[in-house]
Amino acid sequence: MSKSAILSSSIAKKYWMAVTGLFLCLFLVGHLLGNLQLVMKTGEEGRRAFNEYAYFMSHNIFIKVLSYATYISILFHAVDGIMLTLQNKKARPVNYVYNNPSANSSGAARKMAVLGTAILVFIVIHMANFWWKMKYSSEPMPIHTYVVSSTDQTGQSKTDTLYYTHTPSLQPVPTNPMIVVKNGTELYFKDVNVKVGDTYKDLHKIVMSFFGKSINGAPTNQYALFAVILYVLSMAILSFHLMHGFSSAFQSLGLNHKKYTPSIKLFGKIFAIVVPAAFAIIPVLIFLSK
Amino acid sequence: MASKFINISLKVWRQKNANAKGAIETYKLDHVSTDSSFLEMMDQLNEQLINERKEPIAFDHDCREGICGSCSMYINGRAHGPETGTTTCQLHMRSFKDGDTVYVEPWRAKAFPVIKDLVVDRSAFDRIQQAGGFVSVNTSGRTMDANAIPIPKDDADKAFEAAACIGCGACVATCKNSSAMLFVGAKVSQYALLPQGKVEAKDRVLNMVRQMDEEGFGNCTNTGACEVECPKGISLENIARMNREFLKAALSAE
Ligand code: HEM
Ligand code: SF4
Ligand code: FES
């Protein structure tokens, strides 16, 4: 009894929706803090901060565990949500001829499944835009290199293009035909197979050009304006989903209390506005700064 | 206050029996006193239909004072009509204006099938209640006086508020998911809050929720519509309490 109850009963399904939904809210906060690196610092400094962050995210075991928890949560939340919605449709085979639901409930609350499905579509597009490119694309990823100017002993100024590396004990590694990149980011001497350092994938450049800002004259996405609009609209949809979802999750978990519920509702509304708005402003700022 | 009279047009769901295909029929009804209740207006319409040698409209009603919960009508897109905190029998025609068109439909839910016209079968609620909505007391003649058990005033008040549920089904009718969680939440809470009910609390919540699911009610998504339309002001807190009780019980049941 207890085993099937905890998996299949209507209340258990609500618990799962709430737990995965709140976990995804935490994920949003983490993801946002990382993304803000794109606009908090500018120039080479911002680029380094973001690429270091991206490297950390893909090489830390703790983050790896969290990321799998996130994938599972999204899948579970989406599948459970769609199942719930289909069951709920079945629970009313004949509809009212005349209905006035806005008299007693908010549109966001009634449209959770449509909003959620739109978010799912966005997540797929978003992962194809960046995550897939970073991990699996057959095109080689751009590598983070930077230019330094210096004056040598004879007083002549010269410029060098260096790999941005994170093996501090080694000398700066210049980009020249002697050095080859293996396994995406590892730098080797061409013929002797000796590793000289690790560099970074330049995800920063991919993001910037995707939203229409050219770095060092690199070509940009010709549909950047369309991309910015799509991302901003998707965040508006997320905002509506959270406007109902955040406080709803607490009710699902059985946390309804005269003392705390008003604050949870208020916090949920603020969260639902601030977090998606902060996400949305990033592509807009990038687009406008070109 | 002098009574006023209005002329209205009614669009009523007519359905011969459970298997027939129903449809909306339009009726004109003149000279309706604004002092009459909605059910009295329906009586007036039925008299008119009988005089015209037509089949009167079947609808459920009993106490006509807001306590039996049988007067289920979905009026102008809302359970029990435009006012909050009222049953259909307590709704008065002064809530309508001269020339209004008024839609009257039965509750819509798979678990509440239409029997005829506006009458639905709400026995699913009875079966949920029978699954656990009771306290098994020993009636050997030596039962303890209920007042001998001290109960905190707060708990007694909350149990009483939950017990005010009249099983009318407005919560199901208005919920976009046809969920019965406000009803079941009220019934579970009413006992869970009292010492007499705590003894069987675990089985009660598991059995009542299982019966609720088996009857084909939908899943709650916390839209809050039920709380707004409930004629007895049953609070969503009761659903949260049921969810807590359910988790406790499901995790510890063997
Ligand atoms: C970052 C993405 C998302 C976040 C942060 C999120 C968050 C939430 C939260 C907190 C809830 C309230 C849970 C409750 O009431 O117990 C919820 C409900 C819901 N979500 Fe999501 N969600 C996300 C994506 C999705 C996706 C991709 C779908 C896909 C179909 C979806 C479908 C739903 C549905 C149908 C509900 C209502 C279910 C119910 O109230 O029982 N959501 N979401
Ligand atoms: S909870 Fe309210 S609306 Fe639902 S059955 Fe009880 S009294 Fe009627
Ligand atoms: S007839 Fe009893 S509540 Fe309306």
Coordinates of N, CA, C and O in Angstrom, one line a residue, chain A residues 1-2 5-6 8-15 83-84 87-88 90-101 103-106 109-111 244 248-249 251-258, chain B residues 24 74 76-78 103 105-110 172-178 181 206 209 212-213 216-223 225 228-229 236-237 239-240 242-244 246-247 250 253:
Chain A
M1 N 0.8 -1.2 0.0 CA 0.0 0.0 0.0 C 0.9 1.2 0.0 O 0.8 2.1 -0.9
S2 N 1.8 1.3 1.0 CA 2.6 2.5 1.1 C 3.4 2.8 -0.1 O 3.6 3.9 -0.5
A5 N 1.3 4.0 -2.9 CA 0.8 5.3 -2.5 C 1.8 6.4 -2.8 O 1.5 7.5 -3.3
I6 N 3.0 6.1 -2.5 CA 4.0 7.2 -2.5 C 4.4 7.4 -4.0 O 5.0 8.5 -4.3
S8 N 2.1 6.6 -6.9 CA 1.0 6.8 -7.9 C -0.2 7.6 -7.4 O -1.0 8.0 -8.2
S9 N -0.3 7.8 -6.1 CA -1.5 8.5 -5.7 C -1.4 10.0 -6.1 O -0.4 10.5 -6.4
S10 N -2.6 10.6 -6.2 CA -2.7 12.0 -6.7 C -1.8 12.9 -5.8 O -1.2 13.8 -6.3
I11 N -1.8 12.6 -4.5 CA -1.1 13.5 -3.6 C 0.4 13.3 -3.8 O 1.2 14.3 -3.8
A12 N 0.8 12.0 -4.0 CA 2.2 11.8 -4.2 C 2.7 12.5 -5.4 O 3.8 13.1 -5.4
K13 N 1.9 12.5 -6.5 CA 2.3 13.2 -7.7 C 2.6 14.6 -7.5 O 3.5 15.3 -8.0
K14 N 1.7 15.2 -6.6 CA 1.9 16.6 -6.3 C 3.2 16.9 -5.5 O 3.9 17.8 -5.7
Y15 N 3.5 15.9 -4.6 CA 4.8 16.0 -3.9 C 5.9 16.1 -4.9 O 6.8 16.9 -4.8
M83 N 1.5 14.1 -17.4 CA 0.5 13.0 -17.0 C -0.6 13.5 -16.2 O -1.8 13.2 -16.4
L84 N -0.2 14.4 -15.2 CA -1.3 15.0 -14.4 C -2.3 15.7 -15.2 O -3.5 15.6 -15.0
Q87 N -4.6 13.4 -17.0 CA -5.6 12.8 -16.1 C -6.7 13.8 -15.8 O -7.8 13.5 -15.7
N88 N -6.2 15.1 -15.6 CA -7.2 16.1 -15.2 C -8.1 16.4 -16.3 O -9.3 16.7 -16.1
K90 N -9.2 14.1 -18.4 CA -10.1 13.0 -18.4 C -11.1 13.1 -17.3 O -12.2 12.5 -17.4
A91 N -10.8 13.8 -16.2 CA -11.7 13.9 -15.1 C -12.9 14.8 -15.4 O -13.9 14.8 -14.6
R92 N -12.9 15.5 -16.6 CA -14.1 16.2 -17.0 C -14.3 16.0 -18.5 O -13.9 16.8 -19.3
P93 N -14.9 14.9 -18.8 CA -15.1 14.5 -20.2 C -16.1 15.5 -20.9 O -15.9 15.7 -22.1
V94 N -17.1 16.0 -20.2 CA -18.0 17.0 -20.9 C -17.7 18.4 -20.2 O -17.8 18.5 -19.0
N95 N -17.4 19.4 -21.0 CA -17.2 20.7 -20.5 C -18.4 21.5 -20.3 O -19.5 21.2 -20.9
Y96 N -18.3 22.6 -19.5 CA -19.4 23.5 -19.4 C -19.6 24.3 -20.7 O -18.6 24.5 -21.5
V97 N -20.8 24.6 -21.1 CA -21.1 25.4 -22.2 C -20.7 26.8 -22.0 O -20.1 27.5 -22.8
Y98 N -20.9 27.2 -20.8 CA -20.6 28.6 -20.4 C -19.8 28.5 -19.1 O -20.3 28.0 -18.1
N99 N -18.6 29.0 -19.1 CA -17.7 28.9 -17.9 C -17.1 30.3 -17.6 O -16.7 31.0 -18.6
N100 N -16.8 30.6 -16.4 CA -16.2 31.9 -16.0 C -15.1 31.7 -15.0 O -15.2 32.1 -13.9
P101 N -14.1 30.9 -15.4 CA -13.1 30.6 -14.4 C -12.3 31.8 -13.9 O -11.7 31.7 -12.7
A103 N -13.3 34.3 -12.6 CA -14.0 34.8 -11.4 C -13.3 34.2 -10.1 O -13.5 34.8 -9.0
N104 N -12.6 33.1 -10.2 CA -12.1 32.5 -9.0 C -10.7 32.0 -9.0 O -10.2 31.5 -8.0
S105 N -10.0 32.2 -10.1 CA -8.6 31.8 -10.1 C -7.8 32.5 -11.2 O -8.3 33.1 -12.1
S106 N -6.4 32.5 -11.0 CA -5.6 33.3 -11.9 C -5.3 32.5 -13.2 O -5.3 31.3 -13.2
A109 N -2.3 30.2 -12.9 CA -2.6 28.9 -12.2 C -3.3 27.9 -13.1 O -3.1 26.7 -13.0
R110 N -4.1 28.4 -14.0 CA -4.9 27.5 -14.9 C -4.1 27.0 -16.1 O -4.5 26.1 -16.7
K111 N -3.0 27.8 -16.4 CA -2.3 27.5 -17.6 C -0.9 26.9 -17.4 O 0.0 27.0 -18.2
H244 N 2.7 31.4 -10.2 CA 1.9 30.5 -9.5 C 2.7 29.4 -8.8 O 2.4 29.0 -7.7
S248 N 2.8 27.7 -4.8 CA 2.0 26.4 -5.0 C 2.7 25.2 -4.5 O 2.1 24.3 -3.9
A249 N 4.0 25.2 -4.7 CA 4.8 24.0 -4.3 C 4.7 23.9 -2.8 O 4.7 22.7 -2.2
Q251 N 2.3 24.8 -0.8 CA 0.9 24.2 -0.5 C 0.9 22.7 -0.8 O 0.4 21.9 0.0
S252 N 1.5 22.3 -1.9 CA 1.5 20.9 -2.2 C 2.3 20.1 -1.1 O 1.9 18.9 -0.8
L253 N 3.3 20.6 -0.6 CA 4.1 19.9 0.4 C 3.4 20.0 1.8 O 3.9 19.5 2.8
G254 N 2.2 20.6 1.8 CA 1.5 20.7 3.1 C 1.9 21.8 4.0 O 1.6 21.8 5.1
L255 N 2.7 22.8 3.4 CA 3.1 23.9 4.2 C 2.2 25.1 4.0 O 2.4 25.9 3.1
N256 N 1.1 25.2 4.8 CA 0.2 26.3 4.7 C 0.0 26.7 6.1 O -0.6 26.0 6.9
H257 N 0.4 27.9 6.4 CA 0.3 28.4 7.8 C 0.0 29.9 7.8 O 0.6 30.6 7.0
K258 N -0.9 30.3 8.7 CA -1.3 31.7 8.7 C -0.1 32.6 8.9 O -0.1 33.7 8.4
Chain B
I24 N -28.5 22.4 -24.6 CA -29.0 23.6 -23.9 C -30.3 24.0 -24.6 O -30.5 24.0 -25.8
Y74 N -24.7 24.9 -11.9 CA -23.6 25.8 -12.4 C -24.2 26.9 -13.1 O -24.8 26.8 -14.2
N76 N -24.3 30.7 -14.8 CA -23.5 31.7 -15.5 C -22.0 31.4 -15.3 O -21.3 32.3 -14.9
G77 N -21.6 30.2 -15.4 CA -20.2 29.9 -15.4 C -19.6 29.7 -14.0 O -18.4 29.6 -13.9
R78 N -20.5 29.7 -13.0 CA -19.9 29.6 -11.6 C -20.8 28.7 -10.8 O -22.0 28.7 -10.9
Y103 N -27.4 31.1 -17.7 CA -27.0 29.7 -18.1 C -27.1 28.8 -16.8 O -26.7 29.2 -15.8
E105 N -26.4 24.9 -15.7 CA -25.8 23.6 -16.1 C -25.6 22.7 -14.9 O -25.5 23.2 -13.8
P106 N -25.5 21.4 -15.1 CA -25.2 20.5 -14.0 C -23.7 20.5 -13.7 O -23.0 21.0 -14.5
W107 N -23.4 20.0 -12.5 CA -21.9 19.9 -12.2 C -21.3 19.0 -13.3 O -22.0 18.0 -13.8
R108 N -20.1 19.3 -13.7 CA -19.4 18.5 -14.7 C -18.2 17.8 -14.1 O -17.2 18.5 -13.8
A109 N -18.3 16.5 -14.0 CA -17.1 15.8 -13.6 C -17.4 14.3 -14.0 O -18.5 13.9 -14.0
K110 N -16.3 13.6 -14.4 CA -16.5 12.2 -14.7 C -17.1 11.4 -13.5 O -17.9 10.6 -13.6
V172 N -15.6 20.5 -6.6 CA -15.3 19.7 -7.8 C -15.8 20.3 -9.0 O -15.1 20.4 -10.0
A173 N -17.0 20.9 -9.0 CA -17.6 21.5 -10.1 C -16.8 22.7 -10.7 O -16.7 22.9 -11.9
T174 N -16.3 23.5 -9.8 CA -15.6 24.7 -10.2 C -14.1 24.4 -10.5 O -13.5 25.2 -11.3
C175 N -13.6 23.3 -10.0 CA -12.1 23.0 -10.2 C -11.9 22.7 -11.7 O -12.6 21.8 -12.2
K176 N -10.9 23.3 -12.3 CA -10.6 22.9 -13.7 C -10.2 21.5 -13.9 O -10.2 20.9 -14.9
N177 N -9.7 20.9 -12.8 CA -9.3 19.5 -12.8 C -10.3 18.5 -12.2 O -10.0 17.4 -12.0
S178 N -11.5 19.0 -11.9 CA -12.5 18.2 -11.2 C -11.9 17.5 -10.0 O -12.2 16.3 -9.8
M181 N -10.2 17.5 -3.8 CA -9.3 17.6 -2.6 C -9.9 18.6 -1.5 O -9.5 18.4 -0.3
L206 N -5.2 7.4 4.0 CA -4.8 6.6 2.9 C -6.0 6.1 2.2 O -6.1 6.1 0.9
V209 N -8.1 8.9 0.3 CA -7.4 9.4 -0.9 C -7.4 8.3 -2.0 O -7.6 8.6 -3.1
M212 N -10.8 8.4 -3.4 CA -10.9 9.6 -4.2 C -10.3 9.4 -5.6 O -10.9 9.8 -6.6
D213 N -9.1 8.8 -5.6 CA -8.5 8.6 -6.9 C -9.2 7.6 -7.8 O -9.4 7.7 -9.0
G216 N -12.1 8.7 -9.9 CA -11.8 9.4 -11.1 C -11.9 10.9 -11.0 O -12.0 11.7 -12.0
F217 N -11.7 11.4 -9.8 CA -11.5 12.9 -9.6 C -10.1 13.3 -10.1 O -9.2 12.4 -10.0
G218 N -9.9 14.5 -10.5 CA -8.6 14.9 -11.0 C -7.7 15.3 -9.9 O -8.0 15.2 -8.7
N219 N -6.5 15.7 -10.3 CA -5.4 16.1 -9.3 C -5.4 17.6 -9.1 O -5.5 18.4 -10.0
C220 N -5.3 18.0 -7.8 CA -5.3 19.4 -7.4 C -4.0 20.1 -8.0 O -2.9 19.5 -8.0
T221 N -4.2 21.3 -8.6 CA -3.0 22.1 -9.0 C -3.0 23.4 -8.3 O -2.4 24.4 -8.7
N222 N -3.7 23.5 -7.1 CA -3.7 24.7 -6.3 C -4.1 25.9 -7.0 O -3.5 27.0 -6.7
T223 N -5.1 25.9 -7.8 CA -5.6 27.1 -8.4 C -6.4 27.9 -7.4 O -6.5 29.1 -7.6
A225 N -9.6 27.9 -6.8 CA -10.9 28.2 -7.2 C -11.9 27.6 -6.2 O -13.0 28.2 -5.9
V228 N -12.7 29.7 -3.2 CA -13.5 30.9 -3.5 C -15.0 30.5 -3.6 O -15.8 31.3 -3.2
E229 N -15.2 29.4 -4.3 CA -16.6 29.0 -4.6 C -17.3 28.2 -3.5 O -18.5 28.0 -3.5
L236 N -8.1 26.3 2.0 CA -7.1 25.5 1.4 C -6.2 24.9 2.5 O -5.5 23.9 2.2
E237 N -6.1 25.5 3.6 CA -5.3 24.9 4.7 C -5.7 23.4 4.9 O -4.8 22.6 5.3
I239 N -6.5 21.3 2.7 CA -5.8 20.4 1.7 C -4.4 20.2 2.1 O -3.8 19.1 2.0
A240 N -3.7 21.3 2.6 CA -2.3 21.2 3.0 C -2.3 20.2 4.2 O -1.3 19.4 4.3
M242 N -4.3 17.7 4.8 CA -4.4 16.4 4.2 C -3.1 15.9 3.6 O -2.7 14.7 3.8
N243 N -2.4 16.8 2.9 CA -1.1 16.4 2.3 C -0.1 16.0 3.3 O 0.7 15.0 3.1
R244 N -0.1 16.7 4.4 CA 0.8 16.4 5.5 C 0.5 15.0 6.1 O 1.3 14.2 6.3
F246 N -1.1 12.7 4.8 CA -0.9 11.6 3.8 C 0.6 11.2 3.8 O 0.9 10.0 3.8
L247 N 1.5 12.2 3.8 CA 2.9 11.9 3.8 C 3.3 11.1 5.0 O 3.9 10.1 4.9
A250 N 1.7 7.6 4.6 CA 2.3 6.8 3.5 C 3.7 6.3 3.9 O 4.1 5.2 3.5
A253 N 3.2 3.7 7.0 CA 2.3 2.5 6.8 C 3.1 1.3 6.4 O 4.1 1.4 5.7

